[in-house]
Amino acid sequence: MTTETNSKGYRLPPWFKVKAPGGKNYVELRNLLRDSELHTVCEEAKCPNIGDCWDRRAATFMILGDICTRACRYCAVTSGKPLGLDLGEPDRLARTVERLGLKYVVITSVNRDDLPDRGAFVLLNVS
Ligand code: SF4
């Protein structure tokens, strides 16, 4: 088993080094998400595993926009005042999941404290 060393000379196990984003599946997924105007917590939270996960076609979708009304200090998701509610997002997400041929998906959301029902309404809007 080979080992890497960090900047201080400490030995690190091989699995500690993450794959750089840019593989075929990564690029395909990124382009599809751009075209579909969808968000993932993978990108918004700057997850270091994105190169590996997306290359294995694993992603965590993030709904209700990309701006969170809370500002947890440990989280890299943008916080602030969201700009409205995108009622087409659930359908675009469903179509994208179908195009990707996924058997199951993981979906999370930003907090929407600006909405009376915190955004639950949008989930009832899937056709
Ligand atoms: S699926 Fe989870 S672990 Fe993988 S890149 Fe996305 S947020 Fe990170």
PDB file of N, CA, C and O and ligand atoms in Angstrom, residues 41-42 47 49-50 53-54 58-60, ligand 1:
ATOM      1  N   VAL A  41     -26.400  20.030  -3.517  1.00  0.00           N
ATOM      2  CA  VAL A  41     -25.640  20.438  -2.349  1.00  0.00           C
ATOM      3  C   VAL A  41     -24.156  20.125  -2.583  1.00  0.00           C
ATOM      4  O   VAL A  41     -23.280  20.761  -1.998  1.00  0.00           O
ATOM      5  N   CYS A  42     -23.904  19.188  -3.482  1.00  0.00           N
ATOM      6  CA  CYS A  42     -22.512  18.833  -3.826  1.00  0.00           C
ATOM      7  C   CYS A  42     -21.751  20.084  -4.264  1.00  0.00           C
ATOM      8  O   CYS A  42     -20.636  20.348  -3.803  1.00  0.00           O
ATOM      9  N   CYS A  47     -18.591  20.418  -1.741  1.00  0.00           N
ATOM     10  CA  CYS A  47     -18.188  19.128  -1.188  1.00  0.00           C
ATOM     11  C   CYS A  47     -16.905  18.619  -1.872  1.00  0.00           C
ATOM     12  O   CYS A  47     -16.831  18.598  -3.101  1.00  0.00           O
ATOM     13  N   ASN A  49     -15.895  15.690  -2.225  1.00  0.00           N
ATOM     14  CA  ASN A  49     -16.066  14.371  -2.852  1.00  0.00           C
ATOM     15  C   ASN A  49     -16.700  14.435  -4.229  1.00  0.00           C
ATOM     16  O   ASN A  49     -16.956  13.396  -4.853  1.00  0.00           O
ATOM     17  N   ILE A  50     -16.961  15.618  -4.731  1.00  0.00           N
ATOM     18  CA  ILE A  50     -17.766  15.761  -5.947  1.00  0.00           C
ATOM     19  C   ILE A  50     -17.168  15.032  -7.157  1.00  0.00           C
ATOM     20  O   ILE A  50     -17.899  14.452  -7.949  1.00  0.00           O
ATOM     21  N   CYS A  53     -17.976  11.218  -6.489  1.00  0.00           N
ATOM     22  CA  CYS A  53     -19.415  10.916  -6.480  1.00  0.00           C
ATOM     23  C   CYS A  53     -20.030  11.116  -7.860  1.00  0.00           C
ATOM     24  O   CYS A  53     -20.745  10.239  -8.353  1.00  0.00           O
ATOM     25  N   TRP A  54     -19.785  12.234  -8.482  1.00  0.00           N
ATOM     26  CA  TRP A  54     -20.420  12.514  -9.770  1.00  0.00           C
ATOM     27  C   TRP A  54     -19.908  11.570 -10.846  1.00  0.00           C
ATOM     28  O   TRP A  54     -20.636  11.246 -11.775  1.00  0.00           O
ATOM     29  N   ALA A  58     -23.556   9.750  -8.670  1.00  0.00           N
ATOM     30  CA  ALA A  58     -24.222   9.939  -7.379  1.00  0.00           C
ATOM     31  C   ALA A  58     -24.181  11.428  -7.052  1.00  0.00           C
ATOM     32  O   ALA A  58     -23.117  12.047  -7.109  1.00  0.00           O
ATOM     33  N   ALA A  59     -25.347  11.990  -6.774  1.00  0.00           N
ATOM     34  CA  ALA A  59     -25.413  13.408  -6.431  1.00  0.00           C
ATOM     35  C   ALA A  59     -26.547  13.632  -5.448  1.00  0.00           C
ATOM     36  O   ALA A  59     -27.465  12.823  -5.365  1.00  0.00           O
ATOM     37  N   THR A  60     -26.474  14.706  -4.703  1.00  0.00           N
ATOM     38  CA  THR A  60     -27.551  15.070  -3.784  1.00  0.00           C
ATOM     39  C   THR A  60     -28.182  16.362  -4.283  1.00  0.00           C
ATOM     40  O   THR A  60     -27.548  17.421  -4.253  1.00  0.00           O
TER      41      THR A  60
HETATM   42  S1  SF4 B   1     -23.322  13.055  -2.902  1.00  0.00           S
HETATM   43 FE1  SF4 B   1     -22.807  13.806  -0.856  1.00  0.00          FE
HETATM   44  S2  SF4 B   1     -20.663  13.174  -0.522  1.00  0.00           S
HETATM   45 FE2  SF4 B   1     -21.082  13.012  -2.729  1.00  0.00          FE
HETATM   46  S3  SF4 B   1     -20.414  14.993  -3.607  1.00  0.00           S
HETATM   47 FE3  SF4 B   1     -22.606  15.149  -3.164  1.00  0.00          FE
HETATM   48  S4  SF4 B   1     -22.712  16.045  -1.083  1.00  0.00           S
HETATM   49 FE4  SF4 B   1     -20.615  15.255  -1.379  1.00  0.00          FE
END
